[in-house]
Amino acid sequence: MRRVVMILLLAGSFVYPSAILAQNSPSSSAICTFTDGNQISLRYNQAKFSSKEQLPMGKTWSPDGVRMDLLTQTALNVSNTTIPAGAYSFYFIPEKDAWTFVINKDVTAGAPYNQQQDLAREKMSMEKLDDAAPHLSIDFGHLAPKQCTMRVDYGKVRAVGDINEQ
């Protein structure tokens, strides 16, 4: 029995290596279930918002500098690119008028971001919030049989983008 528990713990450390590395912020997950029962989930750190923080405009960003993990049970269609079922790293590129999300195939623990490993980038619409969100919040909404809409609130910014099932 102990051997089974140890194997499960080790297996979990490969699925969510960034969660093990991140100690500053609690981790959280956003999950969306498509009509056919397949799910996507995004694991991320709930970084606290600081008005003193300057987001790296035009460059990849992840909360607390720890990449996010996207897990999908089904093939996705993002920017007319097929993303097979599996595990991926996930980043944002904040800009003044719009954010972009990036799906990257490198899931090596501790590896720096490598643009050569990008599979897809998708522009997100953006709006300003009246009140600053105290920490990063990511939520999915299931809006159509094969469509999940991601809402990202951070500070006074809300970015919204779609992830579609193939």
PDB file of C-alpha atoms in Angstrom:
ATOM      1  CA  MET A   1       0.000   0.000   0.000  1.00  0.00           C
ATOM      2  CA  ARG A   2       2.796   2.439   0.845  1.00  0.00           C
ATOM      3  CA  ARG A   3       4.386   1.671  -2.479  1.00  0.00           C
ATOM      4  CA  VAL A   4       1.164   2.601  -4.332  1.00  0.00           C
ATOM      5  CA  VAL A   5       0.877   5.883  -2.407  1.00  0.00           C
ATOM      6  CA  MET A   6       4.517   6.744  -3.148  1.00  0.00           C
ATOM      7  CA  ILE A   7       4.051   6.001  -6.855  1.00  0.00           C
ATOM      8  CA  LEU A   8       0.968   8.237  -6.963  1.00  0.00           C
ATOM      9  CA  LEU A   9       2.801  11.064  -5.216  1.00  0.00           C
ATOM     10  CA  LEU A  10       5.713  10.813  -7.630  1.00  0.00           C
ATOM     11  CA  ALA A  11       3.385  10.681 -10.618  1.00  0.00           C
ATOM     12  CA  GLY A  12       1.610  13.797  -9.356  1.00  0.00           C
ATOM     13  CA  SER A  13       4.898  15.682  -9.162  1.00  0.00           C
ATOM     14  CA  PHE A  14       5.369  15.153 -12.910  1.00  0.00           C
ATOM     15  CA  VAL A  15       1.851  16.302 -13.764  1.00  0.00           C
ATOM     16  CA  TYR A  16       2.053  19.567 -11.803  1.00  0.00           C
ATOM     17  CA  PRO A  17       5.771  20.319 -11.366  1.00  0.00           C
ATOM     18  CA  SER A  18       5.201  24.081 -11.241  1.00  0.00           C
ATOM     19  CA  ALA A  19       2.905  23.671  -8.241  1.00  0.00           C
ATOM     20  CA  ILE A  20       5.743  22.054  -6.310  1.00  0.00           C
ATOM     21  CA  LEU A  21       8.139  24.874  -7.201  1.00  0.00           C
ATOM     22  CA  ALA A  22       5.725  27.641  -6.246  1.00  0.00           C
ATOM     23  CA  GLN A  23       5.638  28.359  -2.553  1.00  0.00           C
ATOM     24  CA  ASN A  24       4.686  32.058  -2.482  1.00  0.00           C
ATOM     25  CA  SER A  25       1.088  31.877  -3.670  1.00  0.00           C
ATOM     26  CA  PRO A  26      -1.596  29.253  -3.314  1.00  0.00           C
ATOM     27  CA  SER A  27      -2.223  27.323  -6.484  1.00  0.00           C
ATOM     28  CA  SER A  28      -5.632  27.112  -8.034  1.00  0.00           C
ATOM     29  CA  SER A  29      -7.307  25.417 -10.981  1.00  0.00           C
ATOM     30  CA  ALA A  30      -9.860  26.460 -13.538  1.00  0.00           C
ATOM     31  CA  ILE A  31     -11.780  23.626 -15.188  1.00  0.00           C
ATOM     32  CA  CYS A  32     -14.168  23.503 -18.128  1.00  0.00           C
ATOM     33  CA  THR A  33     -16.160  20.468 -19.235  1.00  0.00           C
ATOM     34  CA  PHE A  34     -17.274  20.253 -22.852  1.00  0.00           C
ATOM     35  CA  THR A  35     -20.677  18.765 -23.703  1.00  0.00           C
ATOM     36  CA  ASP A  36     -19.121  15.363 -24.511  1.00  0.00           C
ATOM     37  CA  GLY A  37     -17.626  15.156 -20.984  1.00  0.00           C
ATOM     38  CA  ASN A  38     -14.016  15.924 -21.945  1.00  0.00           C
ATOM     39  CA  GLN A  39     -12.307  18.521 -19.767  1.00  0.00           C
ATOM     40  CA  ILE A  40      -9.586  21.113 -19.902  1.00  0.00           C
ATOM     41  CA  SER A  41      -7.963  22.430 -16.747  1.00  0.00           C
ATOM     42  CA  LEU A  42      -5.518  25.218 -16.087  1.00  0.00           C
ATOM     43  CA  ARG A  43      -3.400  25.117 -12.938  1.00  0.00           C
ATOM     44  CA  TYR A  44      -1.871  28.430 -11.842  1.00  0.00           C
ATOM     45  CA  ASN A  45      -0.603  30.437  -8.872  1.00  0.00           C
ATOM     46  CA  GLN A  46      -3.002  32.975  -7.394  1.00  0.00           C
ATOM     47  CA  ALA A  47      -0.471  35.804  -7.486  1.00  0.00           C
ATOM     48  CA  LYS A  48      -1.463  38.781  -5.351  1.00  0.00           C
ATOM     49  CA  PHE A  49      -1.937  41.966  -7.293  1.00  0.00           C
ATOM     50  CA  SER A  50       0.409  44.820  -6.460  1.00  0.00           C
ATOM     51  CA  SER A  51      -0.130  48.238  -8.018  1.00  0.00           C
ATOM     52  CA  LYS A  52       3.677  48.599  -7.952  1.00  0.00           C
ATOM     53  CA  GLU A  53       4.163  45.549 -10.180  1.00  0.00           C
ATOM     54  CA  GLN A  54       4.924  46.295 -13.796  1.00  0.00           C
ATOM     55  CA  LEU A  55       3.771  43.514 -16.089  1.00  0.00           C
ATOM     56  CA  PRO A  56       6.255  42.761 -18.888  1.00  0.00           C
ATOM     57  CA  MET A  57       4.323  44.369 -21.742  1.00  0.00           C
ATOM     58  CA  GLY A  58       4.747  42.418 -24.964  1.00  0.00           C
ATOM     59  CA  LYS A  59       6.602  39.554 -23.236  1.00  0.00           C
ATOM     60  CA  THR A  60       5.470  36.260 -21.745  1.00  0.00           C
ATOM     61  CA  TRP A  61       4.261  36.412 -18.159  1.00  0.00           C
ATOM     62  CA  SER A  62       3.090  33.866 -15.620  1.00  0.00           C
ATOM     63  CA  PRO A  63       2.097  34.420 -11.984  1.00  0.00           C
ATOM     64  CA  ASP A  64       5.090  34.575  -9.624  1.00  0.00           C
ATOM     65  CA  GLY A  65       7.301  33.619 -12.584  1.00  0.00           C
ATOM     66  CA  VAL A  66       6.020  30.025 -12.429  1.00  0.00           C
ATOM     67  CA  ARG A  67       4.497  28.716 -15.620  1.00  0.00           C
ATOM     68  CA  MET A  68       0.906  27.553 -15.678  1.00  0.00           C
ATOM     69  CA  ASP A  69      -0.069  24.013 -16.678  1.00  0.00           C
ATOM     70  CA  LEU A  70      -2.823  23.297 -19.205  1.00  0.00           C
ATOM     71  CA  LEU A  71      -4.174  19.746 -19.235  1.00  0.00           C
ATOM     72  CA  THR A  72      -6.613  18.619 -21.882  1.00  0.00           C
ATOM     73  CA  GLN A  73      -8.415  15.299 -22.334  1.00  0.00           C
ATOM     74  CA  THR A  74      -9.322  16.129 -25.909  1.00  0.00           C
ATOM     75  CA  ALA A  75      -7.826  17.795 -28.977  1.00  0.00           C
ATOM     76  CA  LEU A  76      -8.297  21.564 -29.016  1.00  0.00           C
ATOM     77  CA  ASN A  77      -8.526  24.124 -31.793  1.00  0.00           C
ATOM     78  CA  VAL A  78      -6.720  27.368 -30.929  1.00  0.00           C
ATOM     79  CA  SER A  79      -5.980  29.923 -33.667  1.00  0.00           C
ATOM     80  CA  ASN A  80      -6.720  27.299 -36.340  1.00  0.00           C
ATOM     81  CA  THR A  81      -4.073  25.020 -34.809  1.00  0.00           C
ATOM     82  CA  THR A  82      -4.858  21.543 -33.493  1.00  0.00           C
ATOM     83  CA  ILE A  83      -3.519  20.974 -29.990  1.00  0.00           C
ATOM     84  CA  PRO A  84      -3.553  17.206 -29.214  1.00  0.00           C
ATOM     85  CA  ALA A  85      -4.803  15.902 -25.862  1.00  0.00           C
ATOM     86  CA  GLY A  86      -2.048  16.150 -23.263  1.00  0.00           C
ATOM     87  CA  ALA A  87      -0.152  18.490 -20.936  1.00  0.00           C
ATOM     88  CA  TYR A  88       1.220  21.895 -21.939  1.00  0.00           C
ATOM     89  CA  SER A  89       2.724  24.986 -20.404  1.00  0.00           C
ATOM     90  CA  PHE A  90       0.611  28.128 -20.591  1.00  0.00           C
ATOM     91  CA  TYR A  91       1.586  31.808 -20.512  1.00  0.00           C
ATOM     92  CA  PHE A  92       0.092  35.252 -21.023  1.00  0.00           C
ATOM     93  CA  ILE A  93       1.501  38.157 -22.994  1.00  0.00           C
ATOM     94  CA  PRO A  94       0.052  41.332 -21.469  1.00  0.00           C
ATOM     95  CA  GLU A  95      -0.223  44.398 -23.662  1.00  0.00           C
ATOM     96  CA  LYS A  96      -1.864  47.767 -23.211  1.00  0.00           C
ATOM     97  CA  ASP A  97      -4.948  47.062 -25.348  1.00  0.00           C
ATOM     98  CA  ALA A  98      -5.128  43.252 -25.421  1.00  0.00           C
ATOM     99  CA  TRP A  99      -3.602  40.176 -23.881  1.00  0.00           C
ATOM    100  CA  THR A 100      -2.552  37.005 -25.686  1.00  0.00           C
ATOM    101  CA  PHE A 101      -2.432  33.509 -24.264  1.00  0.00           C
ATOM    102  CA  VAL A 102       0.274  31.088 -25.339  1.00  0.00           C
ATOM    103  CA  ILE A 103       0.181  27.291 -25.362  1.00  0.00           C
ATOM    104  CA  ASN A 104       3.699  25.857 -25.297  1.00  0.00           C
ATOM    105  CA  LYS A 105       4.702  22.201 -25.545  1.00  0.00           C
ATOM    106  CA  ASP A 106       7.674  22.346 -23.131  1.00  0.00           C
ATOM    107  CA  VAL A 107       6.569  21.001 -19.731  1.00  0.00           C
ATOM    108  CA  THR A 108      10.066  20.433 -18.350  1.00  0.00           C
ATOM    109  CA  ALA A 109      10.174  21.486 -14.690  1.00  0.00           C
ATOM    110  CA  GLY A 110      12.181  24.669 -14.200  1.00  0.00           C
ATOM    111  CA  ALA A 111      12.815  25.176 -17.925  1.00  0.00           C
ATOM    112  CA  PRO A 112      12.801  28.791 -19.110  1.00  0.00           C
ATOM    113  CA  TYR A 113      10.201  29.860 -21.654  1.00  0.00           C
ATOM    114  CA  ASN A 114      11.228  28.951 -25.211  1.00  0.00           C
ATOM    115  CA  GLN A 115       9.227  30.574 -28.005  1.00  0.00           C
ATOM    116  CA  GLN A 116      10.369  27.825 -30.404  1.00  0.00           C
ATOM    117  CA  GLN A 117       8.131  25.433 -28.421  1.00  0.00           C
ATOM    118  CA  ASP A 118       4.946  27.516 -28.919  1.00  0.00           C
ATOM    119  CA  LEU A 119       2.042  25.627 -30.465  1.00  0.00           C
ATOM    120  CA  ALA A 120      -0.536  28.421 -30.541  1.00  0.00           C
ATOM    121  CA  ARG A 121      -1.140  32.030 -29.555  1.00  0.00           C
ATOM    122  CA  GLU A 122      -4.582  33.569 -29.237  1.00  0.00           C
ATOM    123  CA  LYS A 123      -5.473  37.253 -28.764  1.00  0.00           C
ATOM    124  CA  MET A 124      -7.862  37.959 -25.920  1.00  0.00           C
ATOM    125  CA  SER A 125     -10.300  40.847 -25.682  1.00  0.00           C
ATOM    126  CA  MET A 126      -9.686  43.179 -22.769  1.00  0.00           C
ATOM    127  CA  GLU A 127     -11.671  45.502 -20.582  1.00  0.00           C
ATOM    128  CA  LYS A 128     -10.881  47.679 -17.590  1.00  0.00           C
ATOM    129  CA  LEU A 129     -12.380  46.848 -14.198  1.00  0.00           C
ATOM    130  CA  ASP A 130     -13.543  49.588 -11.812  1.00  0.00           C
ATOM    131  CA  ASP A 131     -12.061  47.840  -8.773  1.00  0.00           C
ATOM    132  CA  ALA A 132      -8.744  46.016  -8.759  1.00  0.00           C
ATOM    133  CA  ALA A 133      -8.933  42.237  -8.346  1.00  0.00           C
ATOM    134  CA  PRO A 134      -6.836  41.394  -5.250  1.00  0.00           C
ATOM    135  CA  HIS A 135      -5.181  38.399  -6.930  1.00  0.00           C
ATOM    136  CA  LEU A 136      -5.080  36.596 -10.248  1.00  0.00           C
ATOM    137  CA  SER A 137      -8.356  34.830 -10.940  1.00  0.00           C
ATOM    138  CA  ILE A 138      -8.966  32.548 -13.926  1.00  0.00           C
ATOM    139  CA  ASP A 139     -12.393  31.081 -14.662  1.00  0.00           C
ATOM    140  CA  PHE A 140     -13.834  29.083 -17.541  1.00  0.00           C
ATOM    141  CA  GLY A 141     -17.389  29.304 -18.821  1.00  0.00           C
ATOM    142  CA  HIS A 142     -18.870  26.615 -21.056  1.00  0.00           C
ATOM    143  CA  LEU A 143     -20.722  28.711 -23.653  1.00  0.00           C
ATOM    144  CA  ALA A 144     -21.299  26.240 -26.492  1.00  0.00           C
ATOM    145  CA  PRO A 145     -20.945  22.457 -26.948  1.00  0.00           C
ATOM    146  CA  LYS A 146     -17.297  22.784 -28.048  1.00  0.00           C
ATOM    147  CA  GLN A 147     -16.381  26.199 -26.614  1.00  0.00           C
ATOM    148  CA  CYS A 148     -14.931  27.230 -23.272  1.00  0.00           C
ATOM    149  CA  THR A 149     -14.386  30.923 -22.633  1.00  0.00           C
ATOM    150  CA  MET A 150     -11.587  31.860 -20.253  1.00  0.00           C
ATOM    151  CA  ARG A 151     -11.918  34.991 -18.107  1.00  0.00           C
ATOM    152  CA  VAL A 152      -8.757  36.341 -16.482  1.00  0.00           C
ATOM    153  CA  ASP A 153      -8.952  39.086 -13.834  1.00  0.00           C
ATOM    154  CA  TYR A 154      -5.759  40.693 -12.591  1.00  0.00           C
ATOM    155  CA  GLY A 155      -5.596  44.152 -11.080  1.00  0.00           C
ATOM    156  CA  LYS A 156      -7.929  46.380 -13.082  1.00  0.00           C
ATOM    157  CA  VAL A 157      -7.728  44.203 -16.190  1.00  0.00           C
ATOM    158  CA  ARG A 158     -10.104  41.533 -17.441  1.00  0.00           C
ATOM    159  CA  ALA A 159      -8.951  39.534 -20.464  1.00  0.00           C
ATOM    160  CA  VAL A 160     -11.285  37.081 -22.208  1.00  0.00           C
ATOM    161  CA  GLY A 161     -10.423  34.402 -24.763  1.00  0.00           C
ATOM    162  CA  ASP A 162     -11.852  31.192 -26.184  1.00  0.00           C
ATOM    163  CA  ILE A 163     -10.518  27.638 -26.235  1.00  0.00           C
ATOM    164  CA  ASN A 164     -12.421  25.315 -28.560  1.00  0.00           C
ATOM    165  CA  GLU A 165     -12.639  21.557 -28.719  1.00  0.00           C
ATOM    166  CA  GLN A 166     -11.528  20.147 -32.085  1.00  0.00           C
TER     167      GLN A 166
END
